DNA sequence: GATAAGTATATTGTAATACAAGATAGTGCG
DNA sequence: CGCACTATCTTGTATTACAATATACTTATC
């Protein structure tokens, strides 16, 4: 399981990514994230996040009927949202690269300590 | 620049990693993190984090004299800290893998939309 | 010897955000 | 009707990165 603290700031970018795949709604986004292995994102997380994105004009929303259950609120990226997602990708790649480099240094160090025994 | 929100929960694991490289102190850890490209982690971030690690028995601390400036507080990993770092590496790899997979799907989608023009 | 810069640790308060818990509501099945 | 599944939203809480500030030691500069 990915710790919830580790998701901070990353989840928002991932949600933008999921929406970029196609117009979708909160409940489905939560399931899609789980499929990608990003953990079980609950309603208390996803809906405030979506309202925040909408308020910040990164996504637009419209209600559509559903064959089963209540109306769904479908989200789509705005140009600003697309730009924000591109920037998130760059930031995450930078972060990921830096952390991987640190991990490599730690692995080397551990190997040396093992050889010293 | 890596956004500060993206560091949440990741910074702690990275600090454990830096300490695993060698016994070190707050000021130097901050500089080491910057060298790895993890941004400028300020005092207001690093010292509370180190106190937290110490309180949670993930690191031990001892004061040593410095040739220049006041005493330094050197930190070393406990077995629990080493274990926590290993777990952090697994979690981060899982997260990183999931996000990269999402990015790939988004890239495919963008390429298709481009071809549709 | 006063002043500033670099080294070093710590505290307080603030903002961002993931999540649990619970409310509301529609559909379909036994 | 009650239960499960679908679907959205709100409230309150905990975590945590960071700015700002305080403290203190050493060395160099004026």
Short mmCIF file of C-alpha atoms (C1' of nucleotides) in Angstrom, two decimals:
data_model
loop_
_atom_site.label_atom_id
_atom_site.label_comp_id
_atom_site.label_asym_id
_atom_site.label_seq_id
_atom_site.Cartn_x
_atom_site.Cartn_y
_atom_site.Cartn_z
CA UNK A 1 0.00 0.00 0.00
CA UNK A 2 1.15 3.50 -0.84
CA UNK A 3 1.00 5.65 2.30
CA UNK A 4 -1.51 8.47 2.09
CA UNK A 5 1.10 11.09 2.95
CA UNK A 6 3.09 10.05 -0.09
CA UNK A 7 0.16 10.86 -2.32
CA UNK A 8 -0.03 14.50 -1.24
CA UNK A 9 0.36 16.74 -4.25
CA UNK A 10 0.68 13.72 -6.52
CA UNK A 11 -2.93 12.65 -6.46
CA UNK A 12 -4.12 15.92 -7.96
CA UNK A 13 -1.79 15.50 -10.95
CA UNK A 14 -2.88 11.89 -11.40
CA UNK A 15 -6.54 12.89 -11.41
CA UNK A 16 -5.78 15.44 -14.14
CA UNK A 17 -4.10 12.62 -16.05
CA UNK A 18 -7.10 10.31 -15.71
CA UNK A 19 -9.42 13.06 -16.91
CA UNK A 20 -7.11 13.70 -19.87
CA UNK A 21 -7.75 10.12 -20.98
CA UNK A 22 -11.44 10.82 -21.43
CA UNK A 23 -14.36 12.76 -19.96
CA UNK A 24 -15.18 10.98 -16.71
CA UNK A 25 -16.75 11.35 -13.25
CA UNK A 26 -15.60 11.10 -9.64
CA UNK A 27 -16.70 7.58 -8.86
CA UNK A 28 -15.08 6.22 -12.02
CA UNK A 29 -11.89 8.24 -11.47
CA UNK A 30 -11.55 6.61 -8.06
CA UNK A 31 -11.84 3.16 -9.64
CA UNK A 32 -9.42 4.02 -12.45
CA UNK A 33 -6.80 5.21 -9.95
CA UNK A 34 -7.18 1.93 -8.07
CA UNK A 35 -6.64 0.01 -11.33
CA UNK A 36 -3.39 1.86 -11.90
CA UNK A 37 -2.28 0.77 -8.42
CA UNK A 38 -2.64 4.17 -6.78
CA UNK A 39 -4.57 2.82 -3.82
CA UNK A 40 -8.18 3.05 -2.75
CA UNK A 41 -8.95 6.75 -3.04
CA UNK A 42 -12.13 7.31 -1.06
CA UNK A 43 -14.96 9.77 -1.62
CA UNK A 44 -13.68 12.07 1.10
CA UNK A 45 -10.56 12.56 -0.98
CA UNK A 46 -11.81 12.58 -4.55
CA UNK A 47 -14.78 14.93 -4.32
CA UNK A 48 -13.08 17.82 -2.49
CA UNK A 49 -10.19 17.44 -4.95
CA UNK A 50 -12.52 17.65 -7.95
CA UNK A 51 -14.30 20.69 -6.54
CA UNK A 52 -10.89 22.30 -6.05
CA UNK A 53 -9.88 21.59 -9.65
CA UNK A 54 -13.17 23.02 -10.88
CA UNK A 55 -12.81 26.12 -8.73
CA UNK A 56 -9.28 26.65 -10.07
CA UNK A 57 -10.57 26.38 -13.66
CA UNK A 58 -8.44 23.32 -14.44
CA UNK A 59 -11.52 21.27 -15.31
CA UNK A 60 -15.07 21.90 -16.47
CA UNK A 61 -18.03 19.87 -15.25
CA UNK A 62 -21.46 18.91 -16.56
CA UNK A 63 -24.16 16.60 -15.25
CA UNK A 64 -25.28 13.68 -17.39
CA UNK A 65 -27.93 11.04 -16.71
CA UNK A 66 -26.87 7.54 -15.76
CA UNK A 67 -28.59 4.28 -16.69
CA UNK A 68 -28.07 3.09 -13.13
CA UNK A 69 -27.99 5.34 -10.11
CA UNK A 70 -28.10 9.12 -9.78
CA UNK A 71 -26.72 11.72 -12.20
CA UNK A 72 -23.00 11.71 -12.86
CA UNK A 73 -20.87 14.83 -12.87
CA UNK A 74 -18.53 14.51 -15.84
CA UNK A 75 -15.23 16.38 -15.87
CA UNK A 76 -13.03 17.49 -18.79
CA UNK A 77 -9.69 19.30 -18.81
CA UNK A 78 -9.46 22.98 -19.71
CA UNK A 79 -6.36 24.22 -21.58
CA UNK A 80 -5.04 25.41 -18.20
CA UNK A 81 -5.67 21.93 -16.82
CA UNK A 82 -3.80 20.33 -19.70
CA UNK A 83 -0.89 22.71 -19.11
CA UNK A 84 -0.94 21.97 -15.38
CA UNK A 85 -0.81 18.23 -16.11
CA UNK A 86 2.18 18.68 -18.45
CA UNK A 87 3.95 20.62 -15.71
CA UNK A 88 3.08 17.93 -13.17
CA UNK A 89 4.65 15.30 -15.42
CA UNK A 90 7.88 17.31 -15.58
CA UNK A 91 7.93 17.84 -11.81
CA UNK A 92 7.23 14.20 -11.07
CA UNK A 93 9.92 13.02 -13.48
CA UNK A 94 12.40 15.36 -11.76
CA UNK A 95 11.37 14.09 -8.33
CA UNK A 96 11.42 10.47 -9.40
CA UNK A 97 14.85 10.85 -10.97
CA UNK A 98 16.30 12.51 -7.88
CA UNK A 99 14.92 9.84 -5.55
CA UNK A 100 16.11 6.99 -7.77
CA UNK A 101 19.59 8.52 -7.77
CA UNK A 102 19.54 8.63 -3.97
CA UNK A 103 18.35 5.01 -3.86
CA UNK A 104 21.27 3.99 -6.09
CA UNK A 105 23.75 5.65 -3.76
CA UNK A 106 22.16 3.90 -0.78
CA UNK A 107 22.33 0.52 -2.55
CA UNK A 108 26.04 0.99 -3.25
CA UNK A 109 26.63 1.94 0.37
CA UNK A 110 24.71 -1.08 1.64
CA UNK A 111 26.62 -3.40 -0.67
CA UNK A 112 29.95 -2.07 0.60
CA UNK A 113 28.89 -2.50 4.21
CA UNK A 114 27.90 -6.06 3.42
CA UNK A 115 31.30 -6.78 1.90
CA UNK A 116 33.04 -5.39 4.98
CA UNK A 117 31.72 -8.21 7.15
CA UNK B 1 11.22 23.23 -8.99
CA UNK B 2 9.51 20.38 -7.24
CA UNK B 3 6.33 21.67 -5.56
CA UNK B 4 6.40 21.42 -1.78
CA UNK B 5 3.14 19.47 -1.68
CA UNK B 6 4.69 16.79 -3.85
CA UNK B 7 7.39 16.23 -1.23
CA UNK B 8 4.96 15.36 1.54
CA UNK B 9 5.72 11.93 2.90
CA UNK B 10 8.59 11.55 0.45
CA UNK B 11 10.98 13.90 2.17
CA UNK B 12 11.00 11.83 5.34
CA UNK B 13 12.03 8.71 3.43
CA UNK B 14 14.72 10.63 1.56
CA UNK B 15 16.17 11.95 4.82
CA UNK B 16 16.35 8.38 6.12
CA UNK B 17 18.18 7.49 2.93
CA UNK B 18 20.71 10.30 3.32
CA UNK B 19 21.36 9.27 6.92
CA UNK B 20 21.85 5.67 5.76
CA UNK B 21 24.75 6.88 3.61
CA UNK B 22 26.69 8.04 6.67
CA UNK B 23 26.22 9.62 10.09
CA UNK B 24 25.33 13.24 9.39
CA UNK B 25 23.60 16.34 10.76
CA UNK B 26 20.65 18.54 9.81
CA UNK B 27 22.45 21.32 8.04
CA UNK B 28 24.43 18.88 5.91
CA UNK B 29 21.36 16.75 5.15
CA UNK B 30 19.66 19.84 3.78
CA UNK B 31 22.62 20.48 1.48
CA UNK B 32 22.83 16.84 0.41
CA UNK B 33 19.14 16.80 -0.54
CA UNK B 34 19.69 19.91 -2.65
CA UNK B 35 22.58 18.20 -4.43
CA UNK B 36 20.32 15.31 -5.35
CA UNK B 37 17.91 17.80 -6.86
CA UNK B 38 15.27 17.54 -4.15
CA UNK B 39 14.94 21.31 -3.78
CA UNK B 40 15.97 23.74 -1.11
CA UNK B 41 14.76 22.16 2.11
CA UNK B 42 14.80 24.90 4.72
CA UNK B 43 15.45 24.72 8.46
CA UNK B 44 11.76 24.97 9.26
CA UNK B 45 11.32 21.69 7.42
CA UNK B 46 14.40 19.68 8.29
CA UNK B 47 14.63 20.18 12.05
CA UNK B 48 11.06 19.31 12.96
CA UNK B 49 11.39 16.29 10.66
CA UNK B 50 14.57 15.12 12.41
CA UNK B 51 13.01 15.58 15.85
CA UNK B 52 10.07 13.53 14.63
CA UNK B 53 12.35 10.74 13.41
CA UNK B 54 14.20 10.78 16.73
CA UNK B 55 10.97 10.69 18.72
CA UNK B 56 9.77 7.73 16.65
CA UNK B 57 13.04 5.88 17.34
CA UNK B 58 13.98 5.71 13.66
CA UNK B 59 17.25 7.55 14.30
CA UNK B 60 19.61 8.16 17.21
CA UNK B 61 21.36 11.47 17.80
CA UNK B 62 24.55 12.65 19.48
CA UNK B 63 26.24 16.03 19.70
CA UNK B 64 29.77 16.39 18.36
CA UNK B 65 32.03 19.45 18.30
CA UNK B 66 32.58 21.28 15.05
CA UNK B 67 35.76 23.01 13.91
CA UNK B 68 33.63 25.91 12.71
CA UNK B 69 30.39 27.02 14.33
CA UNK B 70 28.34 25.51 17.13
CA UNK B 71 27.97 21.82 17.99
CA UNK B 72 26.46 19.53 15.42
CA UNK B 73 23.77 17.00 16.15
CA UNK B 74 24.71 13.83 14.27
CA UNK B 75 22.06 11.31 13.33
CA UNK B 76 22.33 7.58 12.61
CA UNK B 77 19.68 5.04 11.58
CA UNK B 78 18.31 2.54 14.09
CA UNK B 79 17.34 -0.94 12.83
CA UNK B 80 13.74 0.31 12.80
CA UNK B 81 14.88 3.28 10.73
CA UNK B 82 16.66 1.03 8.26
CA UNK B 83 13.54 -1.10 7.99
CA UNK B 84 11.38 1.99 7.49
CA UNK B 85 13.68 3.17 4.70
CA UNK B 86 13.48 -0.21 2.95
CA UNK B 87 9.71 -0.02 3.15
CA UNK B 88 9.78 3.53 1.83
CA UNK B 89 11.80 2.37 -1.19
CA UNK B 90 9.21 -0.29 -1.96
CA UNK B 91 6.33 2.16 -1.59
CA UNK B 92 8.02 4.77 -3.73
CA UNK B 93 8.83 2.27 -6.46
CA UNK B 94 5.18 1.17 -6.45
CA UNK B 95 3.99 4.77 -6.65
CA UNK B 96 6.51 5.69 -9.32
CA UNK B 97 5.59 2.65 -11.41
CA UNK B 98 1.88 3.38 -11.19
CA UNK B 99 2.32 7.03 -12.16
CA UNK B 100 4.62 6.18 -15.07
CA UNK B 101 2.02 3.72 -16.34
CA UNK B 102 -0.61 6.44 -16.20
CA UNK B 103 1.71 8.83 -18.02
CA UNK B 104 2.21 6.25 -20.80
CA UNK B 105 -1.53 5.88 -21.26
CA UNK B 106 -1.88 9.68 -21.42
CA UNK B 107 0.91 9.93 -24.01
CA UNK B 108 -0.81 7.34 -26.22
CA UNK B 109 -4.08 9.21 -25.89
CA UNK B 110 -2.47 12.54 -26.78
CA UNK B 111 -0.77 11.02 -29.81
CA UNK B 112 -4.06 9.62 -31.08
CA UNK B 113 -5.80 12.97 -30.64
CA UNK B 114 -2.98 14.61 -32.58
CA UNK B 115 -3.38 12.13 -35.44
CA UNK B 116 -7.11 12.81 -35.60
CA UNK B 117 -6.53 16.40 -36.77
"C1'" DG C 1 36.12 45.61 18.95
"C1'" DA C 2 32.11 46.10 16.31
"C1'" DT C 3 29.76 44.22 12.40
"C1'" DA C 4 28.65 40.99 9.11
"C1'" DA C 5 28.63 36.36 7.03
"C1'" DG C 6 28.57 31.52 7.41
"C1'" DT C 7 27.55 27.56 10.28
"C1'" DA C 8 24.15 25.22 13.18
"C1'" DT C 9 19.78 24.09 15.91
"C1'" DA C 10 15.15 25.00 17.44
"C1'" DT C 11 10.24 26.92 17.88
"C1'" DT C 12 5.83 28.96 16.43
"C1'" DG C 13 2.24 29.59 13.35
"C1'" DT C 14 0.12 28.75 8.76
"C1'" DA C 15 -1.50 26.46 4.67
"C1'" DA C 16 -2.35 22.42 1.98
"C1'" DT C 17 -4.42 18.09 1.63
"C1'" DA C 18 -5.65 12.91 2.34
"C1'" DC C 19 -9.11 10.58 4.70
"C1'" DA C 20 -12.70 8.80 7.98
"C1'" DA C 21 -17.35 9.29 8.91
"C1'" DG C 22 -21.71 10.40 7.83
"C1'" DA C 23 -25.63 12.51 4.98
"C1'" DT C 24 -28.28 12.32 0.77
"C1'" DA C 25 -30.27 10.04 -3.21
"C1'" DG C 26 -31.24 7.06 -7.23
"C1'" DT C 27 -31.70 2.02 -9.16
"C1'" DG C 28 -32.63 -2.83 -8.93
"C1'" DC C 29 -33.13 -7.28 -6.54
"C1'" DG C 30 -34.94 -10.64 -3.20
"C1'" DC D 1 -39.53 -3.14 2.47
"C1'" DG D 2 -34.60 -3.72 3.20
"C1'" DC D 3 -30.19 -4.37 1.05
"C1'" DA D 4 -26.54 -3.62 -2.21
"C1'" DC D 5 -24.55 -0.81 -5.63
"C1'" DT D 6 -23.97 3.56 -7.76
"C1'" DA D 7 -23.02 8.47 -7.03
"C1'" DT D 8 -22.05 13.12 -4.83
"C1'" DC D 9 -21.08 16.15 -1.00
"C1'" DT D 10 -19.80 18.05 3.77
"C1'" DT D 11 -17.49 18.25 8.22
"C1'" DG D 12 -13.78 17.49 11.10
"C1'" DT D 13 -9.06 15.73 11.90
"C1'" DA D 14 -4.20 14.59 11.30
"C1'" DT D 15 -0.04 15.18 8.84
"C1'" DT D 16 3.47 17.90 7.16
"C1'" DA D 17 6.29 21.52 4.34
"C1'" DC D 18 7.61 26.07 5.10
"C1'" DA D 19 8.15 31.07 6.43
"C1'" DA D 20 9.60 33.70 10.08
"C1'" DT D 21 12.04 34.24 13.99
"C1'" DA D 22 15.28 33.37 17.88
"C1'" DT D 23 19.58 31.74 19.55
"C1'" DA D 24 24.55 30.94 19.40
"C1'" DC D 25 29.30 29.94 17.83
"C1'" DT D 26 33.30 31.04 14.50
"C1'" DT D 27 35.80 33.71 11.26
"C1'" DA D 28 36.74 37.56 8.42
"C1'" DT D 29 36.33 42.55 7.52
"C1'" DC D 30 36.21 47.29 8.56
#
